[in-house]
Amino acid sequence: MPRIEEAKILIISTHGFEQSELEFPRDQLRAKGATVHVATLDGKAIKGWEGSDWGREAEADTQISRVGAGEYDALVIPGGQINPDLLRVEPDVLKLVRDFHDTGKTIAAVCHAPWVLVEAGIVKGREMTSYTSIKTDVKNAGAHWVDREVVADNGIVTSRQPEDLKAFVSKIVEEIEEGTHERQAA
């Protein structure tokens, strides 16, 4: 069971991520001692979304197609409407999510990011939350949707919105420190 100070965490994202939903987990997990890498579709910086307009750029450490679940202890997917909608159609993203799932690693998705988990086929039978506007999508994929700031089901952490980020990060740390989780392959 890795301590957070020894953990290696991957954040995957593309343009249109909710600014705080990438920056807060990245910065808080780094402050707790974890190594955190940001992977993008092309390995280049991406632009966030803040309020009603484009926000700041986030630097990328690597390209999604160049990383594997075996290199990391956890996967974090920020929300926003644009980011997860673009990610959920990328074969490399879906394979990576399934690989994290199948190896029992912690997976965390906030806001609209559970869309990616739905598309990867790993939500059926799980208790989950999300931004309220995708509640029906999550339920239709077979998850039991609940309205709570953070939900963890066997190492899969979901959260609703920016106001829940403190609880989201705390639960990510807790799940990482529990170690790998026994799950059936997706």
XYZ file of N, CA and C in Angstrom:
558
model
N 0.840 -1.178 0.000
C 0.000 0.000 0.000
C 0.888 1.247 0.000
N 0.833 2.027 -1.088
C 1.690 3.210 -1.148
C 1.173 4.343 -0.260
N 2.100 4.999 0.396
C 1.761 6.238 1.086
C 1.651 7.308 0.011
N 0.880 8.340 0.257
C 0.678 9.368 -0.759
C 2.003 10.003 -1.167
N 2.944 10.079 -0.234
C 4.255 10.663 -0.543
C 5.034 9.829 -1.555
N 4.670 8.574 -1.697
C 5.350 7.669 -2.621
C 4.517 7.400 -3.880
N 3.330 7.950 -3.932
C 2.404 7.651 -5.026
C 2.758 8.421 -6.294
N 2.433 7.790 -7.405
C 2.595 8.395 -8.720
C 1.205 8.447 -9.350
N 0.763 9.650 -9.683
C -0.619 9.873 -10.123
C -0.627 10.484 -11.521
N -1.514 9.994 -12.369
C -1.672 10.497 -13.725
C -2.995 11.242 -13.850
N -2.937 12.455 -14.357
C -4.134 13.217 -14.720
C -4.200 13.227 -16.241
N -5.335 12.820 -16.798
C -5.504 12.897 -18.251
C -6.532 13.968 -18.564
N -6.233 14.755 -19.597
C -7.117 15.860 -19.921
C -6.834 16.364 -21.326
N -7.738 17.175 -21.822
C -7.544 17.898 -23.065
C -8.166 19.281 -22.899
N -8.221 20.028 -23.976
C -8.758 21.386 -23.921
C -10.190 21.386 -23.374
N -10.525 22.440 -22.643
C -11.878 22.598 -22.134
C -12.110 21.969 -20.780
N -11.020 21.601 -20.066
C -11.191 21.089 -18.707
C -11.665 22.214 -17.802
N -12.451 21.868 -16.789
C -12.848 22.853 -15.779
C -11.584 23.229 -15.017
N -11.245 24.519 -15.026
C -9.961 24.991 -14.506
C -9.624 24.416 -13.134
N -10.531 24.586 -12.189
C -10.253 24.150 -10.815
C -10.184 22.631 -10.690
N -10.872 21.911 -11.573
C -10.934 20.456 -11.453
C -9.662 19.762 -11.937
N -8.810 20.480 -12.640
C -7.476 19.961 -12.940
C -6.471 20.549 -11.946
N -6.503 21.863 -11.770
C -5.493 22.538 -10.951
C -5.541 22.146 -9.475
N -6.730 22.090 -8.883
C -6.817 21.806 -7.448
C -6.293 20.403 -7.121
N -6.769 19.346 -7.781
C -6.203 18.021 -7.475
C -4.707 17.938 -7.783
N -4.292 18.468 -8.917
C -2.868 18.430 -9.273
C -2.018 19.091 -8.181
N -2.397 20.302 -7.806
C -1.601 21.067 -6.846
C -1.682 20.490 -5.439
N -2.858 20.035 -5.024
C -3.015 19.481 -3.679
C -2.296 18.135 -3.541
N -2.399 17.297 -4.559
C -1.721 16.003 -4.502
C -0.202 16.183 -4.522
N 0.276 17.141 -5.301
C 1.716 17.449 -5.278
C 2.135 17.981 -3.913
N 1.318 18.841 -3.327
C 1.634 19.402 -2.006
C 1.699 18.307 -0.940
N 0.967 17.217 -1.139
C 0.984 16.093 -0.194
C 2.165 15.153 -0.457
N 2.951 15.458 -1.479
C 4.158 14.688 -1.753
C 4.093 13.732 -2.920
N 2.928 13.595 -3.548
C 2.788 12.674 -4.684
C 3.476 13.242 -5.926
N 3.918 12.353 -6.782
C 4.376 12.742 -8.110
C 3.142 12.753 -8.998
N 2.870 13.874 -9.646
C 1.672 14.010 -10.474
C 2.083 14.437 -11.880
N 1.688 13.639 -12.873
C 1.938 13.968 -14.273
C 0.615 14.275 -14.963
N 0.654 15.212 -15.883
C -0.502 15.548 -16.712
C -0.215 15.027 -18.115
N -1.109 14.194 -18.622
C -0.995 13.663 -19.980
C -2.133 14.220 -20.826
N -1.799 14.659 -22.030
C -2.787 15.196 -22.961
C -2.772 14.361 -24.235
N -3.725 14.606 -25.107
C -3.825 13.818 -26.327
C -2.584 13.941 -27.201
N -2.012 15.141 -27.289
C -0.841 15.336 -28.140
C 0.440 15.633 -27.368
N 0.376 15.593 -26.043
C 1.547 15.856 -25.231
C 1.883 17.334 -25.093
N 0.981 18.195 -25.532
C 1.202 19.643 -25.470
C 0.273 20.266 -24.431
N 0.584 21.524 -24.061
C -0.238 22.252 -23.090
C -1.686 22.330 -23.565
N -2.583 22.385 -22.606
C -4.021 22.463 -22.897
C -4.618 23.678 -22.204
N -5.725 24.157 -22.740
C -6.373 25.357 -22.214
C -7.630 24.965 -21.437
N -7.750 25.544 -20.249
C -8.901 25.268 -19.408
C -10.088 26.150 -19.718
N -11.169 25.886 -19.012
C -12.399 26.668 -19.113
C -12.710 27.161 -17.711
N -12.942 28.467 -17.584
C -13.225 29.043 -16.270
C -14.383 30.014 -16.384
N -15.459 29.728 -15.656
C -16.652 30.583 -15.733
C -17.305 30.439 -17.088
N -17.319 31.532 -17.852
C -17.970 31.508 -19.164
C -16.985 31.752 -20.302
N -15.694 31.494 -20.051
C -14.689 31.742 -21.081
C -13.470 30.837 -20.877
N -12.586 30.865 -21.848
C -11.359 30.098 -21.757
C -10.519 30.602 -20.606
N -9.838 29.687 -19.947
C -9.012 30.014 -18.794
C -7.531 29.890 -19.104
N -6.789 29.423 -18.117
C -5.334 29.295 -18.211
C -4.932 27.971 -18.849
N -3.688 27.951 -19.317
C -3.124 26.714 -19.839
C -2.587 25.855 -18.706
N -2.615 24.563 -18.923
C -1.956 23.604 -18.033
C -0.879 22.921 -18.865
N 0.323 22.886 -18.339
C 1.430 22.236 -19.034
C 1.231 20.720 -19.010
N 1.678 20.088 -20.072
C 1.621 18.628 -20.160
C 2.995 18.048 -19.874
N 3.014 16.898 -19.231
C 4.249 16.165 -18.990
C 4.479 15.089 -20.036
N 3.398 14.625 -20.647
C 3.508 13.507 -21.580
C 2.246 13.415 -22.433
N 2.242 12.435 -23.320
C 1.119 12.161 -24.205
C 0.377 10.919 -23.706
N -0.936 10.939 -23.770
C -1.751 9.830 -23.257
C -1.334 8.494 -23.878
N -1.060 8.466 -25.166
C -0.716 7.206 -25.831
C 0.645 6.654 -25.406
N 1.427 7.437 -24.670
C 2.768 7.006 -24.255
C 2.839 6.534 -22.808
N 1.723 6.483 -22.109
C 1.736 6.075 -20.704
C 0.922 4.798 -20.515
N 1.205 4.119 -19.411
C 0.477 2.901 -19.099
C 0.085 2.859 -17.636
N -0.928 2.091 -17.333
C -1.417 1.973 -15.956
C -0.345 1.433 -15.019
N 0.551 0.611 -15.522
C 1.588 0.031 -14.687
C 2.577 1.040 -14.125
N 2.609 2.239 -14.688
C 3.529 3.289 -14.245
C 2.979 4.119 -13.091
N 1.687 3.979 -12.793
C 1.017 4.880 -11.861
C 0.181 4.124 -10.832
N -0.101 4.823 -9.728
C -0.961 4.286 -8.669
C -2.407 4.721 -8.827
N -2.632 5.819 -9.566
C -3.996 6.351 -9.690
C -4.137 7.165 -10.961
N -5.377 7.254 -11.413
C -5.754 8.037 -12.582
C -6.804 9.052 -12.147
N -6.627 10.321 -12.536
C -7.584 11.378 -12.224
C -8.041 12.021 -13.531
N -9.357 12.191 -13.665
C -9.922 12.803 -14.863
C -10.744 14.022 -14.449
N -10.298 15.226 -14.823
C -11.070 16.430 -14.522
C -12.306 16.517 -15.411
N -13.257 17.312 -14.957
C -14.481 17.488 -15.723
C -14.472 18.731 -16.575
N -15.600 19.425 -16.519
C -15.930 20.439 -17.505
C -16.774 19.725 -18.547
N -17.454 20.459 -19.393
C -18.274 19.795 -20.407
C -17.454 19.351 -21.608
N -16.493 20.158 -22.002
C -15.753 19.903 -23.234
C -14.759 18.759 -23.067
N -13.928 18.829 -22.039
C -12.845 17.864 -21.831
C -13.319 16.402 -21.872
N -14.233 15.984 -20.997
C -14.601 14.563 -21.021
C -15.351 14.149 -22.286
N -16.056 15.098 -22.909
C -16.750 14.764 -24.143
C -15.749 14.451 -25.251
N -14.630 15.174 -25.277
C -13.583 14.895 -26.257
C -12.806 13.628 -25.907
N -12.536 13.419 -24.625
C -11.759 12.250 -24.210
C -12.503 10.938 -24.439
N -13.812 10.937 -24.255
C -14.552 9.671 -24.274
C -14.673 9.033 -25.653
N -14.189 9.699 -26.686
C -14.208 9.110 -28.030
C -12.811 8.693 -28.482
N -11.833 8.799 -27.603
C -10.449 8.476 -27.946
C -10.104 7.045 -27.512
N -9.799 6.151 -28.455
C -9.478 4.768 -28.107
C -8.342 4.644 -27.087
N -7.293 5.466 -27.189
C -6.185 5.395 -26.236
C -6.642 5.724 -24.822
N -7.561 6.672 -24.689
C -8.094 7.055 -23.375
C -8.896 5.899 -22.794
N -9.788 5.327 -23.586
C -10.649 4.248 -23.096
C -9.829 3.016 -22.705
N -8.801 2.702 -23.486
C -7.933 1.586 -23.142
C -7.207 1.860 -21.832
N -6.706 3.069 -21.657
C -5.996 3.428 -20.438
C -6.910 3.319 -19.221
N -8.131 3.814 -19.327
C -9.094 3.731 -18.214
C -9.373 2.269 -17.886
N -9.600 1.454 -18.890
C -9.861 0.018 -18.649
C -8.651 -0.658 -18.005
N -7.453 -0.286 -18.439
C -6.243 -0.866 -17.854
C -6.104 -0.490 -16.374
N -6.364 0.758 -16.037
C -6.348 1.161 -14.621
C -7.395 0.371 -13.854
N -8.568 0.224 -14.439
C -9.644 -0.529 -13.797
C -9.245 -1.977 -13.574
N -8.750 -2.609 -14.635
C -8.467 -4.041 -14.577
C -7.293 -4.386 -13.667
N -6.422 -3.422 -13.398
C -5.294 -3.660 -12.493
C -5.600 -3.201 -11.070
N -6.837 -2.772 -10.808
C -7.257 -2.419 -9.457
C -6.746 -1.083 -8.954
N -6.262 -0.248 -9.856
C -5.739 1.060 -9.461
C -6.888 2.033 -9.197
N -6.620 3.031 -8.377
C -7.611 4.078 -8.088
C -7.887 4.886 -9.352
N -9.165 5.125 -9.613
C -9.616 5.969 -10.721
C -10.538 7.020 -10.118
N -10.285 8.286 -10.443
C -11.101 9.372 -9.898
C -11.600 10.263 -11.029
N -12.901 10.561 -11.012
C -13.517 11.386 -12.054
C -14.490 12.364 -11.405
N -14.401 13.623 -11.801
C -15.222 14.664 -11.200
C -16.088 15.344 -12.266
N -17.260 15.785 -11.855
C -18.166 16.592 -12.676
C -18.702 15.785 -13.861
N -18.326 16.154 -15.093
C -18.749 15.437 -16.293
C -17.816 14.278 -16.649
N -16.692 14.156 -15.947
C -15.709 13.118 -16.283
C -16.229 11.685 -16.148
N -17.239 11.397 -15.313
C -17.778 10.033 -15.335
C -18.275 9.589 -16.717
N -18.506 10.540 -17.635
C -18.811 10.168 -19.015
C -17.733 9.240 -19.570
N -16.472 9.519 -19.242
C -15.361 8.706 -19.736
C -15.452 7.294 -19.147
N -15.811 7.194 -17.874
C -15.950 5.890 -17.226
C -17.114 5.112 -17.831
N -18.204 5.820 -18.152
C -19.357 5.197 -18.808
C -18.916 4.604 -20.140
N -18.225 5.394 -20.940
C -17.800 4.950 -22.266
C -16.810 3.789 -22.181
N -15.998 3.770 -21.121
C -15.035 2.677 -20.930
C -15.714 1.392 -20.448
N -16.993 1.484 -20.069
C -17.745 0.297 -19.667
C -17.424 -0.204 -18.270
N -17.108 0.707 -17.336
C -16.703 0.257 -15.996
C -17.625 0.743 -14.876
N -18.839 1.186 -15.205
C -19.698 1.752 -14.154
C -20.848 0.844 -13.714
N -21.168 -0.159 -14.469
C -22.331 -0.994 -14.156
C -22.227 -1.586 -12.749
N -23.288 -1.393 -11.973
C -23.370 -1.936 -10.631
C -22.655 -1.113 -9.562
N -22.012 -0.027 -9.944
C -21.274 0.806 -8.987
C -22.138 1.931 -8.430
N -21.825 2.318 -7.190
C -22.412 3.535 -6.631
C -21.530 4.697 -7.083
N -22.147 5.715 -7.673
C -21.402 6.834 -8.236
C -22.176 8.134 -8.077
N -21.445 9.232 -8.270
C -22.060 10.538 -8.394
C -21.427 11.230 -9.593
N -21.961 12.396 -9.923
C -21.474 13.169 -11.072
C -22.151 14.526 -11.016
N -21.822 15.367 -11.975
C -22.582 16.607 -12.130
C -24.011 16.198 -12.463
N -24.959 16.907 -11.917
C -26.361 16.482 -12.024
C -26.855 16.340 -13.460
N -26.313 17.116 -14.394
C -26.815 17.066 -15.773
C -26.489 15.759 -16.490
N -25.541 14.964 -15.958
C -25.253 13.669 -16.602
C -25.718 12.493 -15.739
N -26.519 12.796 -14.720
C -27.050 11.757 -13.833
C -27.740 10.648 -14.630
N -28.563 10.994 -15.578
C -29.299 9.995 -16.355
C -28.348 9.138 -17.183
N -27.295 9.746 -17.740
C -26.303 8.974 -18.500
C -25.635 7.923 -17.612
N -25.259 8.332 -16.407
C -24.600 7.423 -15.465
C -25.566 6.299 -15.061
N -26.807 6.662 -14.778
C -27.802 5.651 -14.406
C -28.093 4.696 -15.567
N -28.208 5.240 -16.772
C -28.484 4.393 -17.939
C -27.348 3.418 -18.232
N -26.138 3.740 -17.772
C -24.993 2.840 -17.947
C -24.950 1.766 -16.864
N -25.913 1.800 -15.937
C -26.032 0.747 -14.937
C -25.504 1.079 -13.559
N -25.080 2.320 -13.330
C -24.590 2.713 -12.008
C -25.754 3.136 -11.119
N -25.535 3.049 -9.825
C -26.492 3.569 -8.842
C -26.031 4.982 -8.502
N -26.711 5.990 -9.038
C -26.313 7.390 -8.867
C -26.834 7.920 -7.535
N -25.965 8.617 -6.788
C -26.339 9.253 -5.528
C -25.858 10.702 -5.543
N -26.547 11.546 -4.798
C -26.211 12.967 -4.731
C -25.392 13.234 -3.468
N -24.060 12.982 -3.563
C -23.138 13.248 -2.455
C -21.882 13.905 -3.002
N -21.170 14.636 -2.150
C -19.989 15.366 -2.626
C -18.906 14.445 -3.173
N -18.785 13.267 -2.617
C -17.813 12.298 -3.120
C -18.309 10.895 -2.798
N -18.050 9.977 -3.739
C -18.431 8.575 -3.567
C -17.234 7.724 -3.980
N -16.933 6.722 -3.191
C -15.892 5.755 -3.564
C -16.521 4.370 -3.570
N -16.344 3.663 -4.652
C -16.831 2.297 -4.791
C -15.674 1.440 -5.294
N -15.043 0.716 -4.355
C -13.960 -0.202 -4.698
C -12.857 0.486 -5.510
N -12.453 1.671 -5.045
C -11.349 2.379 -5.675
C -11.731 3.295 -6.816
N -13.002 3.375 -7.140
C -13.454 4.316 -8.165
C -14.140 5.474 -7.448
N -13.504 6.637 -7.553
C -13.924 7.838 -6.832
C -14.612 8.784 -7.806
N -15.813 9.232 -7.437
C -16.515 10.222 -8.261
C -16.981 11.371 -7.388
N -17.089 12.529 -8.016
C -17.492 13.734 -7.306
C -18.300 14.610 -8.249
N -19.029 15.588 -7.673
C -20.017 16.327 -8.445
C -19.540 17.596 -9.132
N -18.750 18.427 -8.424
C -18.528 19.799 -8.912
C -17.354 20.439 -8.176
N -16.926 21.634 -8.619
C -15.772 22.290 -7.991
C -15.889 22.464 -6.479
N -17.059 22.711 -5.971
C -17.230 22.902 -4.529
C -16.905 21.644 -3.726
N -16.829 20.506 -4.384
C -16.569 19.227 -3.720
C -15.110 18.782 -3.821
N -14.239 19.616 -4.377
C -12.872 19.190 -4.672
C -12.049 18.825 -3.446
N -12.262 19.484 -2.329
C -11.494 19.140 -1.128
C -11.811 17.700 -0.705
N -13.081 17.341 -0.679
C -13.484 15.968 -0.332
C -12.997 14.984 -1.399
N -13.018 15.390 -2.654
C -12.559 14.565 -3.771
C -11.087 14.187 -3.587
N -10.244 15.183 -3.321
C -8.814 14.925 -3.139
C -8.572 14.055 -1.911
N -9.272 14.329 -0.817
C -9.113 13.509 0.389
C -9.435 12.046 0.121
N -10.500 11.812 -0.641
C -10.898 10.434 -0.954
C -9.903 9.774 -1.908
N -9.329 10.530 -2.835
C -8.296 9.983 -3.721
C -7.119 9.488 -2.884
N -6.670 10.317 -1.941
C -5.555 9.943 -1.073
C -5.893 8.670 -0.301
N -7.076 8.623 0.278
C -7.506 7.452 1.049
C -7.503 6.186 0.198
N -8.045 6.274 -1.009
C -8.133 5.100 -1.880
C -6.754 4.645 -2.349
N -5.854 5.585 -2.647
C -4.495 5.218 -3.047
C -3.809 4.474 -1.909
N -3.950 5.006 -0.696
C -3.272 4.404 0.451
C -3.855 3.057 0.851
N -5.064 2.735 0.385
C -5.628 1.397 0.604
C -4.958 0.361 -0.286
N -4.312 0.793 -1.362
C -3.658 -0.122 -2.287
C -4.580 -0.498 -3.432
N -4.232 -1.578 -4.157
C -5.056 -1.975 -5.289
C -6.367 -2.574 -4.818
N -7.340 -2.514 -5.705
C -8.701 -2.965 -5.394
C -9.050 -4.139 -6.295
N -9.681 -5.137 -5.717
C -10.094 -6.313 -6.477
C -11.350 -5.983 -7.278
N -11.221 -6.036 -8.606
C -12.363 -5.769 -9.497
C -12.316 -6.754 -10.646
N -13.477 -7.056 -11.186
C -13.542 -7.892 -12.374
C -13.106 -7.073 -13.575
N -12.493 -7.692 -14.542
C -12.055 -6.985 -15.750
C -13.234 -6.372 -16.459
N -12.984 -5.218 -17.060
C -14.064 -4.507 -17.791
C -14.342 -5.183 -19.115
